[in-house]
PDB file of C-alpha atoms in Angstrom:
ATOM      1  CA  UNK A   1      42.423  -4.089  18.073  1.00 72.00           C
ATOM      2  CA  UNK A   2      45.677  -3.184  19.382  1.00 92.00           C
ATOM      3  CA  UNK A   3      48.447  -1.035  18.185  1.00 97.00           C
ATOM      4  CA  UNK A   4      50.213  -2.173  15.748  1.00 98.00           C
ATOM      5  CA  UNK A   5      47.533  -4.389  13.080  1.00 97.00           C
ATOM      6  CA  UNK A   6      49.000  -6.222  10.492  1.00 97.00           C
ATOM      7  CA  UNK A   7      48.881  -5.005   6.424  1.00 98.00           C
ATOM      8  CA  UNK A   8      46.552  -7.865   5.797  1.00 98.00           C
ATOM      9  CA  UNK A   9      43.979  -6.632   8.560  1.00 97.00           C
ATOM     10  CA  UNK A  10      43.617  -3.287   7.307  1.00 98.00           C
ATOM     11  CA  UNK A  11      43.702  -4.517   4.087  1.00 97.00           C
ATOM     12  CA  UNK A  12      40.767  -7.226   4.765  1.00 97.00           C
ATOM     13  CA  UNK A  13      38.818  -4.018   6.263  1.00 97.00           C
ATOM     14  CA  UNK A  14      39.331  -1.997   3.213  1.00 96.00           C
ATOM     15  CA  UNK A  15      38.316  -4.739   0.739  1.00 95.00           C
ATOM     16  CA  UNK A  16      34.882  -5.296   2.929  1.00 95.00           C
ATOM     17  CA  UNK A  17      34.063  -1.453   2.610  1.00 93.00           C
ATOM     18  CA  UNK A  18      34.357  -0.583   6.731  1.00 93.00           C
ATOM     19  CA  UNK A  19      34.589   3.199   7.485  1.00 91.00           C
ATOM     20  CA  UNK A  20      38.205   4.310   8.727  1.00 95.00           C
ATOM     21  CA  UNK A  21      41.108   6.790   8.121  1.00 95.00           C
ATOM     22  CA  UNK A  22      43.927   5.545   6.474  1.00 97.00           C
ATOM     23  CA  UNK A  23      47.138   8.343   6.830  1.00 97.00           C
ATOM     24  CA  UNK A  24      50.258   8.384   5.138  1.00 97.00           C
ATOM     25  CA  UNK A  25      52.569   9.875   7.473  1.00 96.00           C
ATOM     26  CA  UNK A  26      55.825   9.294   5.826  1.00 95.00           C
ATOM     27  CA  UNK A  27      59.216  11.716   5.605  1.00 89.00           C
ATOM     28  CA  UNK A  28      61.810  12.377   3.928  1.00 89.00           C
ATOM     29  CA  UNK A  29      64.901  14.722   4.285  1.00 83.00           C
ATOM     30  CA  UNK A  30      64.269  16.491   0.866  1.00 88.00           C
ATOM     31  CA  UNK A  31      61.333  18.898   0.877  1.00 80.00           C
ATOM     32  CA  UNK A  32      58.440  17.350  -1.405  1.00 86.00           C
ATOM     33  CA  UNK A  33      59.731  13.763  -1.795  1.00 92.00           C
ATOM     34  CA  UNK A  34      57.170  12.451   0.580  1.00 92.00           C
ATOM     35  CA  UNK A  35      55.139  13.821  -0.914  1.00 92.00           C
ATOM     36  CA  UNK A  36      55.976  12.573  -4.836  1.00 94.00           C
ATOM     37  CA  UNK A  37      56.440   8.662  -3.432  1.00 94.00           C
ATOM     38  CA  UNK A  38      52.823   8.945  -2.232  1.00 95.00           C
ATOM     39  CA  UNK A  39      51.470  10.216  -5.502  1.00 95.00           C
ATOM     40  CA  UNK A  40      53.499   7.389  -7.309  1.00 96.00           C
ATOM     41  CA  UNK A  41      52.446   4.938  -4.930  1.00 96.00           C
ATOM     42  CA  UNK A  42      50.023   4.413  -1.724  1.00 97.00           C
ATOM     43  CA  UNK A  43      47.995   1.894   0.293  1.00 98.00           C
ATOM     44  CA  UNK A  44      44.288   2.767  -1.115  1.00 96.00           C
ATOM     45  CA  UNK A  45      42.235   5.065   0.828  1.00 96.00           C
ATOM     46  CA  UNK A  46      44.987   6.841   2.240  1.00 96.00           C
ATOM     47  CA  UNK A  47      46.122  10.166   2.582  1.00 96.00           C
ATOM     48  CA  UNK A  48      48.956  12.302   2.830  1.00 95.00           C
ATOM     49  CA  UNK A  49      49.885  13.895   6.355  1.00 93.00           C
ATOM     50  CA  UNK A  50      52.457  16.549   6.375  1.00 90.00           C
ATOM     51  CA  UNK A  51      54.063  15.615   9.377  1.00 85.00           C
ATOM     52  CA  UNK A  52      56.319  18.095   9.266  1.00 83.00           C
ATOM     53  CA  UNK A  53      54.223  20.609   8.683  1.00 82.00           C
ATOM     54  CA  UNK A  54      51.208  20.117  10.565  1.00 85.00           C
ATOM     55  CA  UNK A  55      52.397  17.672  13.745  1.00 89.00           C
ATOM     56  CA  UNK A  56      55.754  19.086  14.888  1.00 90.00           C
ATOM     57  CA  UNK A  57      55.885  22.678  16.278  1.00 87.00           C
ATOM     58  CA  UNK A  58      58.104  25.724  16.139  1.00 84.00           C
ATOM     59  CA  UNK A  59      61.550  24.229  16.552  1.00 84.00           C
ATOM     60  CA  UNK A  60      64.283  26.302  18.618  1.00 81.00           C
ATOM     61  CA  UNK A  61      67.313  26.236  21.354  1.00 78.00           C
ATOM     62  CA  UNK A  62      64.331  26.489  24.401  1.00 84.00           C
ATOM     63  CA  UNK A  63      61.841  23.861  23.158  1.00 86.00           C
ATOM     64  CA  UNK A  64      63.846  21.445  21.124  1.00 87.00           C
ATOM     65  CA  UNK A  65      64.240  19.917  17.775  1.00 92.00           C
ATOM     66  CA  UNK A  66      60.302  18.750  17.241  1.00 91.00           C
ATOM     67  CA  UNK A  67      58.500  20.529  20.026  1.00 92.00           C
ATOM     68  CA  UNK A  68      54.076  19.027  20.533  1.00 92.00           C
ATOM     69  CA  UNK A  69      52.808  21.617  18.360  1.00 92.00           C
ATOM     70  CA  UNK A  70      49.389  23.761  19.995  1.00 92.00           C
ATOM     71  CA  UNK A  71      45.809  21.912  19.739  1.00 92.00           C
ATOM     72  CA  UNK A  72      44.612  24.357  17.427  1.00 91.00           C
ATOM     73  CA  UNK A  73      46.996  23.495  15.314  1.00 92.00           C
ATOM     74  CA  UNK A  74      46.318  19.381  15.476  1.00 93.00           C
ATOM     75  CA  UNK A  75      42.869  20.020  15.688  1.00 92.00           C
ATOM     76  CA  UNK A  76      43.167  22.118  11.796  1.00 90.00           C
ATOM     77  CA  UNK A  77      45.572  19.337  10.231  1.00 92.00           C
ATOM     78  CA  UNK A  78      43.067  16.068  11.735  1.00 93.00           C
ATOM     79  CA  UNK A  79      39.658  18.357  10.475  1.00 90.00           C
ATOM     80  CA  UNK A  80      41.791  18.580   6.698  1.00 90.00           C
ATOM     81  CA  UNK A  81      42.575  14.879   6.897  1.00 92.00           C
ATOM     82  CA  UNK A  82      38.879  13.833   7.523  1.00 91.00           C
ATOM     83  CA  UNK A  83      39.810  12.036  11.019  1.00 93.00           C
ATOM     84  CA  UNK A  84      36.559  11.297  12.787  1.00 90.00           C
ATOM     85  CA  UNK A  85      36.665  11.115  16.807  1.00 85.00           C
ATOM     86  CA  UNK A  86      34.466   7.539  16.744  1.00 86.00           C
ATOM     87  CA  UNK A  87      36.404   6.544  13.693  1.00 92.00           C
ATOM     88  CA  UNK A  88      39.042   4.030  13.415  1.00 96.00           C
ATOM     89  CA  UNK A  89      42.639   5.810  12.099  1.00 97.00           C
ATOM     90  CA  UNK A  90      45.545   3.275  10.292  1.00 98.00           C
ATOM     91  CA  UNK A  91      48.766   5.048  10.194  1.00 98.00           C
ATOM     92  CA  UNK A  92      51.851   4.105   8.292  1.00 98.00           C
ATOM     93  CA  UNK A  93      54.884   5.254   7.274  1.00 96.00           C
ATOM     94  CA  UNK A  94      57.520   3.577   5.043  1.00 94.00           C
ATOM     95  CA  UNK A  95      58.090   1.184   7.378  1.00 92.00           C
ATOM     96  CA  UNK A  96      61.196   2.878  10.191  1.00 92.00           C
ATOM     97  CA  UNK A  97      57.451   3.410  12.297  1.00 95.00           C
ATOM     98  CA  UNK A  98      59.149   6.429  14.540  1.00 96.00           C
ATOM     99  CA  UNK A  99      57.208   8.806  12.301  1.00 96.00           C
ATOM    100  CA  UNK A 100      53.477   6.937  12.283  1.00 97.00           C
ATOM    101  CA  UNK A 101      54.304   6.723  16.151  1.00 98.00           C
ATOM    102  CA  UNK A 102      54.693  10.226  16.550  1.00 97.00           C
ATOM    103  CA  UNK A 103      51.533  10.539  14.477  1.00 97.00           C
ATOM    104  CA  UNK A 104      49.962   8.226  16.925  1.00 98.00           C
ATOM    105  CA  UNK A 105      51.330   9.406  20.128  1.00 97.00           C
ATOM    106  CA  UNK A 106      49.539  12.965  18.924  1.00 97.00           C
ATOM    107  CA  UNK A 107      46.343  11.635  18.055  1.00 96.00           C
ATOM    108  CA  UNK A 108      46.168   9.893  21.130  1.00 96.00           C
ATOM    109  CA  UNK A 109      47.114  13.359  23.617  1.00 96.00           C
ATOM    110  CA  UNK A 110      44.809  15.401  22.055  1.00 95.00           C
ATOM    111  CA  UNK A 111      42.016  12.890  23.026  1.00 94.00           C
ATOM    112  CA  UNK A 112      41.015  10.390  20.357  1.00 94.00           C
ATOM    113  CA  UNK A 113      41.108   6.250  21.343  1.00 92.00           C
ATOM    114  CA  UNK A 114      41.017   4.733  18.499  1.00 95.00           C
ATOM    115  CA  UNK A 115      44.469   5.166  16.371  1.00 97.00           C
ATOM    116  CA  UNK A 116      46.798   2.225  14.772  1.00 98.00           C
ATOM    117  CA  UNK A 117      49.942   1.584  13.504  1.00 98.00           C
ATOM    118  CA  UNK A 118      50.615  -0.359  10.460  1.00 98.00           C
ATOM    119  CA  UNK A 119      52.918  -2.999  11.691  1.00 98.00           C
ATOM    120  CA  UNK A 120      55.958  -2.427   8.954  1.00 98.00           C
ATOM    121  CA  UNK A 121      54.306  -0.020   7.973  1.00 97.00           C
ATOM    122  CA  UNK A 122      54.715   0.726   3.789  1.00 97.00           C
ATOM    123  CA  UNK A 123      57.394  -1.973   3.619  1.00 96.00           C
ATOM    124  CA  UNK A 124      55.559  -4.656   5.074  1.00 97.00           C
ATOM    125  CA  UNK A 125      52.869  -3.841   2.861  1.00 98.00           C
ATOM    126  CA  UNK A 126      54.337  -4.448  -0.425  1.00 97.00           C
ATOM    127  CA  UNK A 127      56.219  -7.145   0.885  1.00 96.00           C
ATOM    128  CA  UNK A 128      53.173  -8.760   1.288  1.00 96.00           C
ATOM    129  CA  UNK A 129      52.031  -8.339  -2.102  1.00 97.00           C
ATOM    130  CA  UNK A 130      49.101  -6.098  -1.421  1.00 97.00           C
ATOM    131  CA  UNK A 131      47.479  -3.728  -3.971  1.00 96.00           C
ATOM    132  CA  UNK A 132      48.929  -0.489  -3.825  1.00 97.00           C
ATOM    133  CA  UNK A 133      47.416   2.663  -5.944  1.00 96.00           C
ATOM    134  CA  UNK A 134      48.921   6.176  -7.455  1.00 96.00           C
ATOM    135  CA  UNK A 135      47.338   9.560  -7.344  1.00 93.00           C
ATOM    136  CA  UNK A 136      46.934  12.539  -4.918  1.00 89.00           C
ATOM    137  CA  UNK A 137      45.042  10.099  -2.455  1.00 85.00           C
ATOM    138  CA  UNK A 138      41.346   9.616  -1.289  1.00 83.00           C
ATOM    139  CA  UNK A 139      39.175  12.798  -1.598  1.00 80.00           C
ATOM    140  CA  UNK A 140      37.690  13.534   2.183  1.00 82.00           C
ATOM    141  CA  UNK A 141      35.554  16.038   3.455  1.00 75.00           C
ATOM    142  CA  UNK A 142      36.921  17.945   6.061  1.00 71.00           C
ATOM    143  CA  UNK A 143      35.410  16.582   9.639  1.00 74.00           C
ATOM    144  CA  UNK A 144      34.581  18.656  12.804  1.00 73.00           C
ATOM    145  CA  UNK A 145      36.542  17.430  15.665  1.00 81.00           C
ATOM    146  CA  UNK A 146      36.485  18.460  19.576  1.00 82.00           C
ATOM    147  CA  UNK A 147      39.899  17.452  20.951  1.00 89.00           C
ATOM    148  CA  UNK A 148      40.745  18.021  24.457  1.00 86.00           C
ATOM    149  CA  UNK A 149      44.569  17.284  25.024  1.00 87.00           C
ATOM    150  CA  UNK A 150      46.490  16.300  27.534  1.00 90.00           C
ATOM    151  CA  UNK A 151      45.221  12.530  27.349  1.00 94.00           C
ATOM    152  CA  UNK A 152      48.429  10.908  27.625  1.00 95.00           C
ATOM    153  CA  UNK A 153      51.135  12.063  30.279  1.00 95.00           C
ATOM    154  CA  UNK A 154      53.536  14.810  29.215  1.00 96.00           C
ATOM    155  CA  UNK A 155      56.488  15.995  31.524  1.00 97.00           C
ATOM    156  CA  UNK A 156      58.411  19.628  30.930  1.00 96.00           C
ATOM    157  CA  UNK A 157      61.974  20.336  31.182  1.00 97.00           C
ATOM    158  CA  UNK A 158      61.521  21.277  34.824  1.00 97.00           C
ATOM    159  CA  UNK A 159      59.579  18.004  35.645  1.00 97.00           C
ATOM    160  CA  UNK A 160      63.174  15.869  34.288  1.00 97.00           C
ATOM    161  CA  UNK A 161      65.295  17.839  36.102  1.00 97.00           C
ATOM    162  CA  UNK A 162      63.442  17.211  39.290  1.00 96.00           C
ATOM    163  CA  UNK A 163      62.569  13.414  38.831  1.00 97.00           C
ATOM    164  CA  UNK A 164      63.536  10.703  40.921  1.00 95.00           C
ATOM    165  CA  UNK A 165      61.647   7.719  38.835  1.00 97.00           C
ATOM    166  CA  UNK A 166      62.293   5.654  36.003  1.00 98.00           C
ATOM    167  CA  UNK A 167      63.989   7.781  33.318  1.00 98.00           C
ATOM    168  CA  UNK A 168      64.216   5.564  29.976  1.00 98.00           C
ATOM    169  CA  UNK A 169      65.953   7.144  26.916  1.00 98.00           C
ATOM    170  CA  UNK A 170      64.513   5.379  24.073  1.00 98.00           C
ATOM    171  CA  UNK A 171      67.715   6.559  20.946  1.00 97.00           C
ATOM    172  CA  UNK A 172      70.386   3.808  19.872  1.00 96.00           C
ATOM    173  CA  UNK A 173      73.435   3.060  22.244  1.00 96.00           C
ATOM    174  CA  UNK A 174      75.588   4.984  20.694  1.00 95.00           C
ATOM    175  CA  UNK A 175      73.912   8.295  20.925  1.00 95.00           C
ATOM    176  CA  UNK A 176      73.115   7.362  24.694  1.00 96.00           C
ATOM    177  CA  UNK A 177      76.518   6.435  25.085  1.00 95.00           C
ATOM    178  CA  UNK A 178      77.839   9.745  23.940  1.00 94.00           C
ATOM    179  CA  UNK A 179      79.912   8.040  20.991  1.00 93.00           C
ATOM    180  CA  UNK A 180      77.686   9.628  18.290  1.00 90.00           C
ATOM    181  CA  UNK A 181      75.814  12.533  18.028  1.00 87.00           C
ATOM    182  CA  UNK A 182      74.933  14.114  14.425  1.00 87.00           C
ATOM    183  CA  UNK A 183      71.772  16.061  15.331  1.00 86.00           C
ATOM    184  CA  UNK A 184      72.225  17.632  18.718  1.00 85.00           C
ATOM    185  CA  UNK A 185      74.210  20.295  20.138  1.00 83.00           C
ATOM    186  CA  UNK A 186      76.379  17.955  22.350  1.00 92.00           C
ATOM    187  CA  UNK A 187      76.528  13.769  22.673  1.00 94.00           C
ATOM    188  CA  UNK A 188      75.678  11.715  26.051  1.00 95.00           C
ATOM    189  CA  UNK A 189      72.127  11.622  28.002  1.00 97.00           C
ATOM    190  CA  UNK A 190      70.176  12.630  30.727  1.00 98.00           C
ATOM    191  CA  UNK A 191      71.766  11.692  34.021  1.00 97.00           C
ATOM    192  CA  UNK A 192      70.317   8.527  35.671  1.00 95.00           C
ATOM    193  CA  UNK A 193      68.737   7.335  32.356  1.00 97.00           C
ATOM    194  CA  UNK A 194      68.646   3.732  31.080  1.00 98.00           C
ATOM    195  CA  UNK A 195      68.745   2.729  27.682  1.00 98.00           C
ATOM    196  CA  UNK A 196      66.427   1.087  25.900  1.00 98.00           C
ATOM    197  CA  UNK A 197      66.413   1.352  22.425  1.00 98.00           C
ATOM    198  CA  UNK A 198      63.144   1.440  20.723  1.00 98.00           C
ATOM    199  CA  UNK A 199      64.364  -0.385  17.645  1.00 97.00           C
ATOM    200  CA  UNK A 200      65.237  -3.165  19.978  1.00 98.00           C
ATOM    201  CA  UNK A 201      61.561  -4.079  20.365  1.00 98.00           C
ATOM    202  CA  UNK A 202      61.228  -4.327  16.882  1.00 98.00           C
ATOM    203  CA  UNK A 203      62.616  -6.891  14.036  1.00 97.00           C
ATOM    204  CA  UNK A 204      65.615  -5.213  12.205  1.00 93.00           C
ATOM    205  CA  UNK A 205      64.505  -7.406   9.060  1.00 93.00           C
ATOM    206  CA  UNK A 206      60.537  -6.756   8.655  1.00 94.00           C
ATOM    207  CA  UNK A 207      60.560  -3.771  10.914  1.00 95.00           C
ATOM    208  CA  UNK A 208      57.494  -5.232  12.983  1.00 97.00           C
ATOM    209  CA  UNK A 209      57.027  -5.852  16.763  1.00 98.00           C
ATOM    210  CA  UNK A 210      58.335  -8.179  18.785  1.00 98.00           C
ATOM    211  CA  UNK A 211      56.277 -10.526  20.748  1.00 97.00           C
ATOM    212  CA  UNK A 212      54.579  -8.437  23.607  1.00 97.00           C
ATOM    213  CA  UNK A 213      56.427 -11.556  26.151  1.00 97.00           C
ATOM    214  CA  UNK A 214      59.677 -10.156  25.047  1.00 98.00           C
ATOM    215  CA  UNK A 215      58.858  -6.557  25.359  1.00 98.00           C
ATOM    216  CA  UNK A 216      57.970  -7.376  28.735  1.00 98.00           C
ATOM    217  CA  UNK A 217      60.759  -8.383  29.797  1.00 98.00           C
ATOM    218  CA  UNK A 218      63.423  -5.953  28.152  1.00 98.00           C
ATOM    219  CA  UNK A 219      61.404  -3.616  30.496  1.00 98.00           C
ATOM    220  CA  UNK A 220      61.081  -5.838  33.434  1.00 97.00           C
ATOM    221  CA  UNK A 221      65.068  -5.310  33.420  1.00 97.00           C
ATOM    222  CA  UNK A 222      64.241  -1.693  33.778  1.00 97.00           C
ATOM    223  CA  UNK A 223      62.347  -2.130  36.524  1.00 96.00           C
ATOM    224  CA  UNK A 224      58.928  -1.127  34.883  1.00 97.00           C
ATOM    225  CA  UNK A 225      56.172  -4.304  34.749  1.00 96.00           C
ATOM    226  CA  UNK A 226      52.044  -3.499  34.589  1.00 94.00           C
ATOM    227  CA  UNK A 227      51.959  -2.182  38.215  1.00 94.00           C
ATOM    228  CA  UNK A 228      54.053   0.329  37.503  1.00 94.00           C
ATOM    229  CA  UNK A 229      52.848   3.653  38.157  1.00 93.00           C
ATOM    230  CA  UNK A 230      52.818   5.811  34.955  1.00 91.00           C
ATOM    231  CA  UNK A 231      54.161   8.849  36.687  1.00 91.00           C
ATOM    232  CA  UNK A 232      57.032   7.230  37.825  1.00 95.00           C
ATOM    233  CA  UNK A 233      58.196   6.987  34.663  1.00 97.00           C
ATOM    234  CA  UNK A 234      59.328   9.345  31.804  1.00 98.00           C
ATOM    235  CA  UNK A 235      61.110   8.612  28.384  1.00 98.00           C
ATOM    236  CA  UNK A 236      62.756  10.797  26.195  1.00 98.00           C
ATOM    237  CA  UNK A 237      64.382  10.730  23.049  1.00 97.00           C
ATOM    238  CA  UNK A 238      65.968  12.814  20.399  1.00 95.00           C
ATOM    239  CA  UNK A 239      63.084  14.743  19.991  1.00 94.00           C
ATOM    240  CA  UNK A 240      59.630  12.876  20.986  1.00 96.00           C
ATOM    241  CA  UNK A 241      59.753   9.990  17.956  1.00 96.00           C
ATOM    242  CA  UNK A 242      61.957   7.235  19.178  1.00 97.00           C
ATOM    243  CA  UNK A 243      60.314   7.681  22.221  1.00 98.00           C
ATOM    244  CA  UNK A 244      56.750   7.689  21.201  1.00 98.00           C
ATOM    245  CA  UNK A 245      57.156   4.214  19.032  1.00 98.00           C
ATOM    246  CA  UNK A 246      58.643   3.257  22.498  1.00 98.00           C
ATOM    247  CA  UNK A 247      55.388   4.278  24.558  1.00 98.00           C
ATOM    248  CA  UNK A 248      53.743   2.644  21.521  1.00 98.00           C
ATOM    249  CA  UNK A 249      55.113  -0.492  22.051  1.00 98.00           C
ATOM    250  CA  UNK A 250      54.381  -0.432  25.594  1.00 97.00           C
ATOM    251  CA  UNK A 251      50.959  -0.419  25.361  1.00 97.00           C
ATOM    252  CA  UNK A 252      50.477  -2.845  22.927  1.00 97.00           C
ATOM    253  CA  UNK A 253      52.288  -5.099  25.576  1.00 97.00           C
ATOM    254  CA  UNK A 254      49.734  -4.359  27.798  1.00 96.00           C
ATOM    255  CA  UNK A 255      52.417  -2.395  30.509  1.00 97.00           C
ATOM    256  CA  UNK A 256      51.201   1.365  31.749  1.00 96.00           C
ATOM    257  CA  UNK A 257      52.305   4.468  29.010  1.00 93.00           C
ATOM    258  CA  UNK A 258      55.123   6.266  30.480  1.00 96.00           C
ATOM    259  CA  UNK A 259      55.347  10.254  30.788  1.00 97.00           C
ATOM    260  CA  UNK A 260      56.533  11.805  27.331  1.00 98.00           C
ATOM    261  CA  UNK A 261      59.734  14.047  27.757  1.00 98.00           C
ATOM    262  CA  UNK A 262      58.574  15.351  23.848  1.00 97.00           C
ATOM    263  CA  UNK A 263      61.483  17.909  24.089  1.00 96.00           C
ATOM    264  CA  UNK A 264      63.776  15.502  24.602  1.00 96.00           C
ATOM    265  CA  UNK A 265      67.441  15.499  24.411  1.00 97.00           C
ATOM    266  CA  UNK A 266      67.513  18.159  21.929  1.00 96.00           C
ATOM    267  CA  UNK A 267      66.051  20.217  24.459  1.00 96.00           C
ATOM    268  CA  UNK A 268      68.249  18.970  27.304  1.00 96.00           C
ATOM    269  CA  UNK A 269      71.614  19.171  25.893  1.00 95.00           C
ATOM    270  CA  UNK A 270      70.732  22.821  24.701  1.00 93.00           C
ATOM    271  CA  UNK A 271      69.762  24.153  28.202  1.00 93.00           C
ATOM    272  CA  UNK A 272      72.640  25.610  29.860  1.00 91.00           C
ATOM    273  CA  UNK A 273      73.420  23.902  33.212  1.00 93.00           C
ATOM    274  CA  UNK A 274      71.776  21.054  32.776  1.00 96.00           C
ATOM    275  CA  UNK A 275      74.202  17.820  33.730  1.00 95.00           C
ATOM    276  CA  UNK A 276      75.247  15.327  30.544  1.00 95.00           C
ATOM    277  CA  UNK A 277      76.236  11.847  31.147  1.00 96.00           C
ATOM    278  CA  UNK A 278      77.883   9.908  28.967  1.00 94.00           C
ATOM    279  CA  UNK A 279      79.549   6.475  28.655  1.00 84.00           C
ATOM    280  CA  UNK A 280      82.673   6.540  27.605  1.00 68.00           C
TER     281      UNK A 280
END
């Protein structure tokens, strides 16, 4: 399998009775409402993950907006979920996929292989007319897990300001571009960073990826193909999401996972004397 499945393949593996984790991973701005549109409604199996609460760490001016949070900490919320390390995990959100990315991008630092994305996620879902259920989810047992971290490549403050590589900002043009900016402490980007929007690699309609030829080539332009060498390349974004649906969609196109600036520009633009570009 690759990254992203379709609705209809998870649902196909749910209807035959194959062992997996299925995690809700979904947000919303108002404390508890998550949490109420899963109860109402939910792809069966699934549970809820508190993303918030159990996959983003102690937010401040030094480590950004939506900081990795410890191992210990993953290790307690994946154990409470019932996430096995030789078990397939489905992830979904409702359907913007930054937040089942982030969810992903975790899983797959802290050392397990075999994690998925719900292509559309929730949206695509009931747009395809599959059966959805209500309640507080699927009863689990909690599950020992050994995670080891650092599986996938993670750069530090210090490592951007010192890198001479391929730095990728994955946010929307006009936060790049320094025209916008509603949820950091000043508007522009890194200096020497292209832009690549991750939305870009997905359709604005259905919310699913774009064909892994076109993904390809939006970071051909970039300079990055499959010979790239992953440590010659970082992206950032806000604060680790946008970015990690980016590295998502890189390696279900087959190219190399760039470096993960999690802190992000959050973290940049709060640093005192660090450089802001803009585009204006």
């Amino acid at each position: 399998m690759t990254v992203f499945i379709s609705p209809q393949e998870l649902y196909e593996r749910i209807k035959s009775g194959k062992k997996q984790t299925v995690l809700d991973v979904s947000w919303e701005p108002e404390a508890g409402k998550a949490w109420q549109k899963f109860q109402s409604e939910h792809i069966p199996t699934a549970v809820y993950g508190d993303l918030e609460g159990h996959l983003v760490g102690m937010p401040g001016r030094r480590q950004g907006r939506n900081p990795l949070p410890s191992l210990t900490v993953i290790d307690e919320a994946l154990e409470e979920w019932g996430v096995e390390a030789n078990r397939p995990v489905f992830i979904y959100d409702q359907g913007s996929g930054v937040f089942a990315a982030r969810a992903w991008w975790i899983m797959r630092w802290a050392g397990l292989e075999h994690v998925h994305i719900i292509d559309g996620g929730f949206r695509a879902w009931e747009a395809e007319g599959l059966k959805t259920i209500a309640g507080p989810g699927n009863v689990v047992v909690p599950r020992d897990l050994e995670l080891e971290g650092s599986k996938l490549p993670v750069a530090t403050l210090e490592d951007v300001q010192q890198f001479e590589g391929i730095l990728i900002d994955a946010r929307d043009e006009k936060r790049f571009a320094g025209r916008r900016e509603v949820l950091d402490l000043k508007a522009g980007h890194i200096p020497s960073a292209l832009n690549l929007p991750a939305a870009d690699l997905f359709c604005k309609e259905t919310r699913k990826i774009k064909e892994t030829d076109y993904i390809r080539d939006r970071f051909a332009s970039l300079g990055v193909t499959q010979n790239t060498d992953p440590a010659k390349m970082i992206t950032y974004s806000g604060s680790g999401n946008h970015s990690a649906l980016l590295i998502a969609a890189m390696e279900h196109a087959g190219l190399p996972v760039a470096t993960h600036y999690v802190g992000g520009w959050s973290q940049w633009s709060a640093r005192l004397g660090n450089k802001v570009a803009t585009a204006l």
